[in-house]
mmCIF file of C-alpha atoms and ligand atoms in Angstrom:
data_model
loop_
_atom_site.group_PDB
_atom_site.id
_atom_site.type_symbol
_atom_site.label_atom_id
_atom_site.label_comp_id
_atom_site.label_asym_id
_atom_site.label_seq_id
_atom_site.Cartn_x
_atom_site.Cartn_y
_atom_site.Cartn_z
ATOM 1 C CA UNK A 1 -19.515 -7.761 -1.663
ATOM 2 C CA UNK A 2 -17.053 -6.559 1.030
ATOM 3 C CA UNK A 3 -15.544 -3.039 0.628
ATOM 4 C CA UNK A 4 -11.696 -3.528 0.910
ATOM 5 C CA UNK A 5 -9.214 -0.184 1.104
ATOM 6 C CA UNK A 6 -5.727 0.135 0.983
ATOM 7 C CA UNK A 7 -3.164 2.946 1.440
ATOM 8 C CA UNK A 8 -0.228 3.448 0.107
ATOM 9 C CA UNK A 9 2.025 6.309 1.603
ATOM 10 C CA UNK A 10 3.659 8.645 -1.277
ATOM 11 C CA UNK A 11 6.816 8.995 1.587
ATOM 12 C CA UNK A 12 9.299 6.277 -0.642
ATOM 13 C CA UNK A 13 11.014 7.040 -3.687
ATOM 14 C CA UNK A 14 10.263 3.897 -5.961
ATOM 15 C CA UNK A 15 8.287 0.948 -6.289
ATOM 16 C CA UNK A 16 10.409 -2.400 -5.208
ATOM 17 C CA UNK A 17 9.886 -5.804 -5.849
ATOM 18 C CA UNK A 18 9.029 -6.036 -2.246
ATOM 19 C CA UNK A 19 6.153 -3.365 -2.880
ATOM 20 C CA UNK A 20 4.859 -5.332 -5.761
ATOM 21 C CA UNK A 21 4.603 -8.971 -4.288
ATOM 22 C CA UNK A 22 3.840 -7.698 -0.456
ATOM 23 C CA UNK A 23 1.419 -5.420 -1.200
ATOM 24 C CA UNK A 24 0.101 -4.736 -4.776
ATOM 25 C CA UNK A 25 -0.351 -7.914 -6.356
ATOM 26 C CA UNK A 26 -2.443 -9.746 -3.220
ATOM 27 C CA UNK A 27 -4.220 -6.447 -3.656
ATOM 28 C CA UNK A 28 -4.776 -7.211 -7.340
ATOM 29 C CA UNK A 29 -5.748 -10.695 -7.054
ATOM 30 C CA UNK A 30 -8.516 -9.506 -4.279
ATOM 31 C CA UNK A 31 -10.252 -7.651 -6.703
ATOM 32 C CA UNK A 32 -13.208 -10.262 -7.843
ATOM 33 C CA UNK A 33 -16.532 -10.184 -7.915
ATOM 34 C CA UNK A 34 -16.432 -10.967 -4.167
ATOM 35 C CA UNK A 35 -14.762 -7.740 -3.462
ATOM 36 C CA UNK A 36 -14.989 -4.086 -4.075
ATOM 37 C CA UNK A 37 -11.403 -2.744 -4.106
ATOM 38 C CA UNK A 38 -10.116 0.910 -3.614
ATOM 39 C CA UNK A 39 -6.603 2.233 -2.869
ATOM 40 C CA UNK A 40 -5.992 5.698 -2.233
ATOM 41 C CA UNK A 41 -2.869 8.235 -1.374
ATOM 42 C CA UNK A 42 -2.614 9.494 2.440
ATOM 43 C CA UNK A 43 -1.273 11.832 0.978
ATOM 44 C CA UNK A 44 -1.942 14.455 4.381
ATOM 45 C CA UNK A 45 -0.544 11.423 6.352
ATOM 46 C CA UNK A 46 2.844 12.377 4.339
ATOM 47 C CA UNK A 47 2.849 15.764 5.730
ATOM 48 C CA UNK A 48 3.977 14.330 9.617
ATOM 49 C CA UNK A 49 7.267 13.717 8.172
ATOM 50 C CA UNK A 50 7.639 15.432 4.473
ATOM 51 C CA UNK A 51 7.971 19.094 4.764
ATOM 52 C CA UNK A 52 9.679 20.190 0.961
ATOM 53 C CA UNK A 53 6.992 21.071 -1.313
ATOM 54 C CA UNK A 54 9.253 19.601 -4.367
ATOM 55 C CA UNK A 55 10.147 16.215 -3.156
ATOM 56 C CA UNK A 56 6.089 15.500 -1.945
ATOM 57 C CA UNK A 57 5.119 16.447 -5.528
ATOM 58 C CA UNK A 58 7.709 14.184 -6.978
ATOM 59 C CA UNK A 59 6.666 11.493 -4.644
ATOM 60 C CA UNK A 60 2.779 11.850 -5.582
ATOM 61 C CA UNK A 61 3.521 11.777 -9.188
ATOM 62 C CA UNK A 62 5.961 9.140 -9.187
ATOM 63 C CA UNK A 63 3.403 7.094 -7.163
ATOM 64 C CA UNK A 64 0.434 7.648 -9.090
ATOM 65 C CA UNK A 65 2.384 6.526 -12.635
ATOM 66 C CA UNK A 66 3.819 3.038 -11.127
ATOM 67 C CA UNK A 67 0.189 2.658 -9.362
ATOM 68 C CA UNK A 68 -1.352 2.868 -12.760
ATOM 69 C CA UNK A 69 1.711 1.226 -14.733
ATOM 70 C CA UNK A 70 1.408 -1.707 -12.704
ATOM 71 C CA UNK A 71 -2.820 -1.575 -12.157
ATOM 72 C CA UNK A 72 -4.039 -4.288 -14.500
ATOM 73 C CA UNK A 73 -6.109 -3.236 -17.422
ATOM 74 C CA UNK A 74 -9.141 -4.910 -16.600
ATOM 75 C CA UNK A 75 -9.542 -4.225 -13.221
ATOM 76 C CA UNK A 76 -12.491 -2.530 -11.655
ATOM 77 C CA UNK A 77 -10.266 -0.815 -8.509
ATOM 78 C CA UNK A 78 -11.137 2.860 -7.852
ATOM 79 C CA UNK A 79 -7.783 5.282 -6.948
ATOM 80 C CA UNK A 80 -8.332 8.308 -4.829
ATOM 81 C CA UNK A 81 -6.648 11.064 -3.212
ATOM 82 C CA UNK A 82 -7.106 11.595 0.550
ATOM 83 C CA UNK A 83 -5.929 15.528 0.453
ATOM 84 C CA UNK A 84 -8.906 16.242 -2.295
ATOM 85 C CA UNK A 85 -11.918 14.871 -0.220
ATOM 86 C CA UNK A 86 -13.541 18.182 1.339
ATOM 87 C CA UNK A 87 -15.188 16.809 4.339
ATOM 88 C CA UNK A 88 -12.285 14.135 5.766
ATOM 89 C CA UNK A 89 -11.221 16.809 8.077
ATOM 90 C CA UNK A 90 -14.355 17.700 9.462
ATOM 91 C CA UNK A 91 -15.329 14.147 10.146
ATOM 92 C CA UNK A 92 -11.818 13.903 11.984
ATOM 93 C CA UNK A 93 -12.283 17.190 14.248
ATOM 94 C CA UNK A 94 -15.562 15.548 15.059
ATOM 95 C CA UNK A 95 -13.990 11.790 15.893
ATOM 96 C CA UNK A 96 -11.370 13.359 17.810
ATOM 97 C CA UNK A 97 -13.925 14.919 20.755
ATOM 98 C CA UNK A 98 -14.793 10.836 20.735
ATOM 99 C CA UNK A 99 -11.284 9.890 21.302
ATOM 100 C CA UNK A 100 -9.722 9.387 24.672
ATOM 101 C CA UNK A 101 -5.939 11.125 25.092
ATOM 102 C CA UNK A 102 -5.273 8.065 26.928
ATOM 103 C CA UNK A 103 -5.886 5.833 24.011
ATOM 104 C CA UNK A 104 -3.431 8.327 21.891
ATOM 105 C CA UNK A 105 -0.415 8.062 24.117
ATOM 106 C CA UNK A 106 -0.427 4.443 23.558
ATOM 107 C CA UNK A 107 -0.133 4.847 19.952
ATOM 108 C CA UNK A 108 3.175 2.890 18.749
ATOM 109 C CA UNK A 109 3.382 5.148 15.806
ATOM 110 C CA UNK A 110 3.798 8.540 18.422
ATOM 111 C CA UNK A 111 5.969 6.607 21.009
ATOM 112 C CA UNK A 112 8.503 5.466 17.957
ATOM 113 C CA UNK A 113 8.901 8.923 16.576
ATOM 114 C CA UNK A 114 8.830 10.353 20.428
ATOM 115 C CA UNK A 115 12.040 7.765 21.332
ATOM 116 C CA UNK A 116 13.920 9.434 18.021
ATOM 117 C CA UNK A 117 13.098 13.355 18.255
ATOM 118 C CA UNK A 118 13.320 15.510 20.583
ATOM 119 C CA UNK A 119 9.664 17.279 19.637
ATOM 120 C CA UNK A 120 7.123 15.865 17.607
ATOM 121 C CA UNK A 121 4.375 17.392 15.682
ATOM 122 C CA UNK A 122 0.654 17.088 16.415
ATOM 123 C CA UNK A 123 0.134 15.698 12.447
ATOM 124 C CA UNK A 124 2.332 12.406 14.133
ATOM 125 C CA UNK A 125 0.336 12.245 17.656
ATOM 126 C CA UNK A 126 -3.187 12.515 15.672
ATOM 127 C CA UNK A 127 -2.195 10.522 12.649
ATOM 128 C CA UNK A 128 -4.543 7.313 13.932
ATOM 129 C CA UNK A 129 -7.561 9.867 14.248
ATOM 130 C CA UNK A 130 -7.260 10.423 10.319
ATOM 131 C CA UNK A 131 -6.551 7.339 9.456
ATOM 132 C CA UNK A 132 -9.855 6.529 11.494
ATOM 133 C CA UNK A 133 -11.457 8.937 9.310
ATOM 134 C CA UNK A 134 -9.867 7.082 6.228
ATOM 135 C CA UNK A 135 -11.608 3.606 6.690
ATOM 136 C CA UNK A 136 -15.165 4.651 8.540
ATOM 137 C CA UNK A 137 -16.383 7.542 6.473
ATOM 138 C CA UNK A 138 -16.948 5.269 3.711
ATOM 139 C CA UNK A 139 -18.226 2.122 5.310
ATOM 140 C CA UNK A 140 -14.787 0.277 4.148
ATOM 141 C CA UNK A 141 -15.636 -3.491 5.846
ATOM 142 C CA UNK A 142 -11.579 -4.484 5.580
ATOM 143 C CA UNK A 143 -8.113 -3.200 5.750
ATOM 144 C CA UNK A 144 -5.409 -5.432 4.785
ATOM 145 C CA UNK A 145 -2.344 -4.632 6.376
ATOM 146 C CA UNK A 146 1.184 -4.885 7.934
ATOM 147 C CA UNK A 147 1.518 -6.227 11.327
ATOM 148 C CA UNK A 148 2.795 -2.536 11.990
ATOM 149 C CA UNK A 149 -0.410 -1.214 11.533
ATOM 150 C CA UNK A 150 -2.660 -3.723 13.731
ATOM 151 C CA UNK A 151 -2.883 -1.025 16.875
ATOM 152 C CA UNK A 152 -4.392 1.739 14.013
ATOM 153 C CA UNK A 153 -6.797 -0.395 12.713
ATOM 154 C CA UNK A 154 -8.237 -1.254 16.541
ATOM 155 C CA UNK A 155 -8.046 2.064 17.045
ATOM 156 C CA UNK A 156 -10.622 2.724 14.245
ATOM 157 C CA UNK A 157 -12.391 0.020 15.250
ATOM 158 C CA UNK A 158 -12.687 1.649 19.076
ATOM 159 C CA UNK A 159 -13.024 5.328 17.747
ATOM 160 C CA UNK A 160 -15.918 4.101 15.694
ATOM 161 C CA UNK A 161 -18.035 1.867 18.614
ATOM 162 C CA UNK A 162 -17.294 5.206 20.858
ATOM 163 C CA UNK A 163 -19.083 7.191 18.560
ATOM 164 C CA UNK A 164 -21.543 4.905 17.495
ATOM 165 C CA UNK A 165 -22.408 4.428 21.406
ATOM 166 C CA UNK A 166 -21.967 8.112 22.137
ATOM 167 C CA UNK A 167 -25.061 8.973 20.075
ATOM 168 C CA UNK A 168 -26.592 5.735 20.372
ATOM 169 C CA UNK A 169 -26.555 5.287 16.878
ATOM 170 C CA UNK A 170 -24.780 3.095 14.429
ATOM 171 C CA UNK A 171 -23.163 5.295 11.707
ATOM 172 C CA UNK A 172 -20.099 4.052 11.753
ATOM 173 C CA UNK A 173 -19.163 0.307 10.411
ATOM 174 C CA UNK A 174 -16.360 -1.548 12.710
ATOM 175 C CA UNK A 175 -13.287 -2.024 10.019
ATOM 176 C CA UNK A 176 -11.890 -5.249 9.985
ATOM 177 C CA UNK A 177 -7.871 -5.878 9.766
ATOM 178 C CA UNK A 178 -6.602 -8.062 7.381
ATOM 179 C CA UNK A 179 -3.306 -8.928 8.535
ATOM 180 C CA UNK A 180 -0.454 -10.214 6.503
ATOM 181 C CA UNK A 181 1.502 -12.160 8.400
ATOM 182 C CA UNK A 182 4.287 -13.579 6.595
ATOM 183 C CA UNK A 183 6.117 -11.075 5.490
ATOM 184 C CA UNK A 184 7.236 -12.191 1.806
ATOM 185 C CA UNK A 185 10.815 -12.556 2.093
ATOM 186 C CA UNK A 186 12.105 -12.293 -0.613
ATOM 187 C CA UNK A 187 15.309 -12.622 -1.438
ATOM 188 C CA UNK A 188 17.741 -10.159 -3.376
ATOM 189 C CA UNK A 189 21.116 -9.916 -3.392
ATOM 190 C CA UNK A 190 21.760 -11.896 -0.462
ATOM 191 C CA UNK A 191 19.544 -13.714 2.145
ATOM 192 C CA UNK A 192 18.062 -11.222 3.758
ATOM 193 C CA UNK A 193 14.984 -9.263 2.896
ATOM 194 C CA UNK A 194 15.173 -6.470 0.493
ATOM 195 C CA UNK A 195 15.700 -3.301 2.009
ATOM 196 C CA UNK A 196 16.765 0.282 1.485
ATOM 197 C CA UNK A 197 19.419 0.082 3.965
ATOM 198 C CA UNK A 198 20.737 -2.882 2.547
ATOM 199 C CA UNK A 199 20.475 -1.442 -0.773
ATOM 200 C CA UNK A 200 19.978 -4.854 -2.246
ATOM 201 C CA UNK A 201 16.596 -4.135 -3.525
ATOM 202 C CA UNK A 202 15.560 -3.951 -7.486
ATOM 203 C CA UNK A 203 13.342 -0.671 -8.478
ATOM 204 C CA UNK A 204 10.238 -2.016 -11.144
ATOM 205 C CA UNK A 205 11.108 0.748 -12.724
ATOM 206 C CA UNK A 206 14.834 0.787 -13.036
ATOM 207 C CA UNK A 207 16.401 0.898 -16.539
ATOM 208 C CA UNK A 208 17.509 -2.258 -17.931
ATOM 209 C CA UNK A 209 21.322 -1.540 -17.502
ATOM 210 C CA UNK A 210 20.610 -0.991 -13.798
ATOM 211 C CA UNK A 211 18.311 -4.076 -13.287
ATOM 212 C CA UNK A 212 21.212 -5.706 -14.543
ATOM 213 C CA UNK A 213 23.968 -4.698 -13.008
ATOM 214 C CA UNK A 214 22.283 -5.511 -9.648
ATOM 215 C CA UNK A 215 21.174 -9.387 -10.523
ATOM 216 C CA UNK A 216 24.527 -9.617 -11.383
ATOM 217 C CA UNK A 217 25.633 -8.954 -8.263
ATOM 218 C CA UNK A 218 23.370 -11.453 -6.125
ATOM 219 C CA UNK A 219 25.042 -13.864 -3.987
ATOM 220 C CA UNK A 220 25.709 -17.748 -5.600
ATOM 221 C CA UNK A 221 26.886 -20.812 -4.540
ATOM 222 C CA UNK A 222 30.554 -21.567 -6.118
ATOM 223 C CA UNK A 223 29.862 -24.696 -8.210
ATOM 224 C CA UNK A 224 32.301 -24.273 -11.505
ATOM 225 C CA UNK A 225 30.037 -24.593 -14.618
ATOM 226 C CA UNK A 226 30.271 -27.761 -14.748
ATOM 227 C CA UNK A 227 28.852 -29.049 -11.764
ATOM 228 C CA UNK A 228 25.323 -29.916 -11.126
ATOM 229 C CA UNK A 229 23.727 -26.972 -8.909
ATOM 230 C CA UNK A 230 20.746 -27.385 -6.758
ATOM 231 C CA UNK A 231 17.824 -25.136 -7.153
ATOM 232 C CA UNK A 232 15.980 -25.233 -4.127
ATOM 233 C CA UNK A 233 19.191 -23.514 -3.222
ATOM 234 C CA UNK A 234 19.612 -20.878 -4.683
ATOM 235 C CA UNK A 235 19.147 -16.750 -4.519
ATOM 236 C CA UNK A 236 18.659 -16.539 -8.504
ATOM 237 C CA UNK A 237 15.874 -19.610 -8.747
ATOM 238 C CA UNK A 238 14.028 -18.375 -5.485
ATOM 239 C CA UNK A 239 13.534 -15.196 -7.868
ATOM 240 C CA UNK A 240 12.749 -16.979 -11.132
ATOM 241 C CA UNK A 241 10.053 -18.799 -9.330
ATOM 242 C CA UNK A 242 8.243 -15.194 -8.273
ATOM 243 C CA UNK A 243 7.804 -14.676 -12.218
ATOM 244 C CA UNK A 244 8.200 -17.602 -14.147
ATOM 245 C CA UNK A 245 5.550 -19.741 -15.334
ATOM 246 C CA UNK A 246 5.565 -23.497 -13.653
ATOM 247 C CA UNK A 247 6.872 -25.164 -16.532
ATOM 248 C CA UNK A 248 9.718 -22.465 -17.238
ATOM 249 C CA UNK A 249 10.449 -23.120 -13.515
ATOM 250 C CA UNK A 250 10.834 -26.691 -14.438
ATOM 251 C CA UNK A 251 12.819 -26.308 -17.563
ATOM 252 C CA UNK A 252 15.591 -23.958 -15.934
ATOM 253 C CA UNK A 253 15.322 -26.953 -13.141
ATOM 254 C CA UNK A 254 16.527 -28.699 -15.526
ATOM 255 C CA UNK A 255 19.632 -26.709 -16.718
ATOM 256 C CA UNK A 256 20.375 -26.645 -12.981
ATOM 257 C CA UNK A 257 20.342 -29.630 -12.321
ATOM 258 C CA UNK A 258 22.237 -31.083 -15.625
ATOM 259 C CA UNK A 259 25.522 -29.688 -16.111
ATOM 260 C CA UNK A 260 27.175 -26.743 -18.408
ATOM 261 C CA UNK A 261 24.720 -24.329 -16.748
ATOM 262 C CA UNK A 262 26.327 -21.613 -14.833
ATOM 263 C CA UNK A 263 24.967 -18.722 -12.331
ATOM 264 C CA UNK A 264 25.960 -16.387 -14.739
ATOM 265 C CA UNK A 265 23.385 -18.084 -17.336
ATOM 266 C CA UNK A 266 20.588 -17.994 -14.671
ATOM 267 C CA UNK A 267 20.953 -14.218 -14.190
ATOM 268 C CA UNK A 268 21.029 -13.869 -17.287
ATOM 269 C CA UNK A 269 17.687 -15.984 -17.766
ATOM 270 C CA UNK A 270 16.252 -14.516 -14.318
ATOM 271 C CA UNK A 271 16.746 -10.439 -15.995
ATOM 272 C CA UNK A 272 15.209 -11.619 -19.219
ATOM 273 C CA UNK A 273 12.220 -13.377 -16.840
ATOM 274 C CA UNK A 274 11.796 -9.669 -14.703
ATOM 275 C CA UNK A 275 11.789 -7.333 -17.613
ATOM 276 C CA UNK A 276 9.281 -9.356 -19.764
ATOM 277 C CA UNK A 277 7.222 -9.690 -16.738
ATOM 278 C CA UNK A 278 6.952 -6.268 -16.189
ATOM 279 C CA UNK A 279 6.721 -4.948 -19.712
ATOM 280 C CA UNK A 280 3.631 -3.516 -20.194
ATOM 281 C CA UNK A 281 3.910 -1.730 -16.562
ATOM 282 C CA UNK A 282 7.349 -0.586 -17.775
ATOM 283 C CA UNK A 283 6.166 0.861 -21.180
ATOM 284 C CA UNK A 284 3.151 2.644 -19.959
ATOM 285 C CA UNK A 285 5.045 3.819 -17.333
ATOM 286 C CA UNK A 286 7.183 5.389 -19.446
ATOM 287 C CA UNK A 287 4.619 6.944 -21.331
ATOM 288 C CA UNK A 288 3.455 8.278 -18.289
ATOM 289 C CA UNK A 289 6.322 10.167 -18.072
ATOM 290 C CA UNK A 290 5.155 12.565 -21.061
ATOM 291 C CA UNK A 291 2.119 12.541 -20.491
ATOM 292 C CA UNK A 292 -0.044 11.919 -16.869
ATOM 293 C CA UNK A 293 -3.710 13.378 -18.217
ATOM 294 C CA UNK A 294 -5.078 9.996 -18.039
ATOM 295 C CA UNK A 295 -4.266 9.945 -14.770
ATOM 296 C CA UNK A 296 -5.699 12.985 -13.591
ATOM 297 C CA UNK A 297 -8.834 12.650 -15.354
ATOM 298 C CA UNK A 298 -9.702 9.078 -13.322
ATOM 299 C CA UNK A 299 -8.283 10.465 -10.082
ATOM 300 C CA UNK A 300 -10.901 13.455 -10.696
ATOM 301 C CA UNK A 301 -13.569 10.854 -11.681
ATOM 302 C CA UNK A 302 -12.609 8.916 -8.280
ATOM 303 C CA UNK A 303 -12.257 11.925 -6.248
ATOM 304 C CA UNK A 304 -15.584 13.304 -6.862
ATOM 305 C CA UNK A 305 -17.014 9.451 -6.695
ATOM 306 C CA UNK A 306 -15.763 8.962 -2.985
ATOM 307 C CA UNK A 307 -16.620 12.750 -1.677
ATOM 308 C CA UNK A 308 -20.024 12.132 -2.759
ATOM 309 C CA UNK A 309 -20.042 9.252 -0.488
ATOM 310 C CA UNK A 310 -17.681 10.984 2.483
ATOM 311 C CA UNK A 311 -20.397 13.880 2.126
ATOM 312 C CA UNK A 312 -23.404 12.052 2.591
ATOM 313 C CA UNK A 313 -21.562 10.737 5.909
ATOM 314 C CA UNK A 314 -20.872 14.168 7.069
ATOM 315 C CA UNK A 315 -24.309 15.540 6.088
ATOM 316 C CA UNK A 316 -25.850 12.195 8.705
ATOM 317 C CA UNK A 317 -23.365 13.300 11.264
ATOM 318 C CA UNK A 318 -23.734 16.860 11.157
ATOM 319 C CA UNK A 319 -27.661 15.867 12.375
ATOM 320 C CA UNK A 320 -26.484 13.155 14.775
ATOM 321 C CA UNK A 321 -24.241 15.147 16.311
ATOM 322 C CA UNK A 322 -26.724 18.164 16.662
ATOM 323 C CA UNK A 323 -24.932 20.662 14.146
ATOM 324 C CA UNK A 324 -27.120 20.704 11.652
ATOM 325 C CA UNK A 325 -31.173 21.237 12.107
ATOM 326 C CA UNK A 326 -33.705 18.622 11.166
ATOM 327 C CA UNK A 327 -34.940 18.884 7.455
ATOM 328 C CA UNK A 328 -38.316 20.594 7.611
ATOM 329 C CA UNK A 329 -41.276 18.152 5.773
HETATM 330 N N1 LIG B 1 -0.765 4.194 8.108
HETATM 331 C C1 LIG B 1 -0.645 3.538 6.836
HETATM 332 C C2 LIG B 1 0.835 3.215 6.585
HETATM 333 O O1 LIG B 1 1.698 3.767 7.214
HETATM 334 C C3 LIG B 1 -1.172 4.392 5.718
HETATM 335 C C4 LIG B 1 -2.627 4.662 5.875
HETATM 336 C C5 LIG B 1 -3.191 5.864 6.220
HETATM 337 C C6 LIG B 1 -3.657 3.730 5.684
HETATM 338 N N2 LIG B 1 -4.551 5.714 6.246
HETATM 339 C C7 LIG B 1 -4.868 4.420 5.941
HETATM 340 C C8 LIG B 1 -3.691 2.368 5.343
HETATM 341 C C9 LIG B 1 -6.101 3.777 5.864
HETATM 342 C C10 LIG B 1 -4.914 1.742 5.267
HETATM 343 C C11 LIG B 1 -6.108 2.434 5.528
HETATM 344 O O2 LIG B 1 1.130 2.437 5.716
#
């Protein structure tokens, strides 16, 4: 059984498509007996760059609904809150007098934000030593992530061998990246990927007169409805086959290929395909929105599940380390 975690930044404002088929559902599909699956909020990680009390909350929240929304009923994947487990800080205080300053300054992440402001705060320069501290002090075996986040996770893996040798112990699991290297492109509107600054990407959770409005605006060929149009070429049927089933793919082939089928009837089809997809994410979703008890009672059955585990880590380091005196008998 390998221990996988994931986090998911609360620093967006929305769930995309791009979210959902990048990240989430390979997530969901890794959760099998093979795997023990957890996902939490970095919620401190936020705090480098999120500084309005107000637009963090509405982030959490608005996270944690279209994280449950979209979490399949059956699954068995535990949801946790970085900012509520007590002893995460203390474990990073004590990995950082393991970490070199050398390694820091070649951190990506602090030489981005260094290049765009003119002062940076220590939260960004020290953000790989927490997210250290997020993977080993719960024995997580793999990390599936972006290319972007490679460096962090070999960070972890160094911070953790340096402590490990250090006190001539072993304490501390090595993580293991995951990368994903294709980057799902899908397409939206146009060609390229979706993005926010191309503002051609669909929210999960936008209302159906919005959904629509924007696959109505995705780029087709010009073929008058009469002509036969080719599939394999096409923004709206690159879409359709993200959701649709194989043999609806093949049936709306079909219509493509035959004639008296126009784009407009495919976006048509392709909005019908994305709402029924997401239906039950969309409904509970919106019953989030009165009422988020349920998911504050898990998160507190989940917080208090992975403290007890962060704690017994601490408690071993505290005597490894020398801060804590040997139990008596
Ligand atoms: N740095 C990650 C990102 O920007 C978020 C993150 C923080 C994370 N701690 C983590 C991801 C631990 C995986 C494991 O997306």
């Amino acid at each position: 059984m390998k221990k996988i975690l994931t986090g998911i930044k609360p620093t967006w404002n929305g769930m995309h498509m791009w979210n959902y088929f990048g990240a989430l559902k390979p997530l969901f599909d890794m959760d099998d007996w093979k795997n023990d699956v957890t996902v939490f909020l970095p919620d401190f990680h936020s705090l480098t760059s999120i500084h309005n009390w107000e637009v963090l909350r509405n982030n959490r929240e608005r996270l944690l609904k279209e994280f449950f929304a979209l979490m399949p009923e059956k699954s068995d994947i535990t949801v946790f809150e970085q900012s509520k487990i007590n002893n995460l800080n203390n474990i990073v205080w004590i990995l950082n007098s393991v970490t070199p300053y050398s390694m820091m300054l070649r951190a990506h992440s602090f030489k981005d934000s260094q290049n765009k402001n003119s002062e940076i705060n220590m939260a960004v320069f020290n953000y790989p030593i927490l997210m250290t501290a997020d993977i080993i002090s719960y024995d997580f075996d793999i990390v599936p992530v972006w290319k972007d986040q490679k460096q962090h996770l070999e960070f972890a893996r160094d911070i953790a061998r340096n402590f490990n040798k250090t006190y001539n112990c072993d304490i501390f699991k090595l993580p293991e990246a995951k990368i994903n290297e294709d980057l799902l492109l899908i397409p939206w509107t146009d060609w390229r990927k979706m993005s926010k600054s191309y503002d051609n990407f669909i929210w999960i959770f936008d209302s159906e007169k919005i959904m629509k409005k924007k696959i109505m605006t995705i780029v087709t060929g010009s073929e008058t409805l009469e002509e036969p149009k080719n599939p394999d070429n096409c923004n709206i049927f690159a879409l359709i086959k993200l959701f649709a089933s194989e043999s609806k793919q093949e049936e709306i082939k079909q219509k493509y290929l035959a004639w008296n089928y126009g784009y407009w009837h495919a976006k048509l089809e392709l909005l019908e395909i994305v709402l029924d997809y997401f239906k039950e994410a969309r409904e509970k979703y919106n019953s989030f929105e009165n009422n988020m008890d349920y998911i504050y009672e898990k998160l507190e059955e989940w917080n208090a599940k992975m403290n007890k585990i962060c704690d017994e880590k601490y408690e071993k380091i505290l005597r490894i380390t020398g801060l804590k005196q040997k139990t008596r008998g």
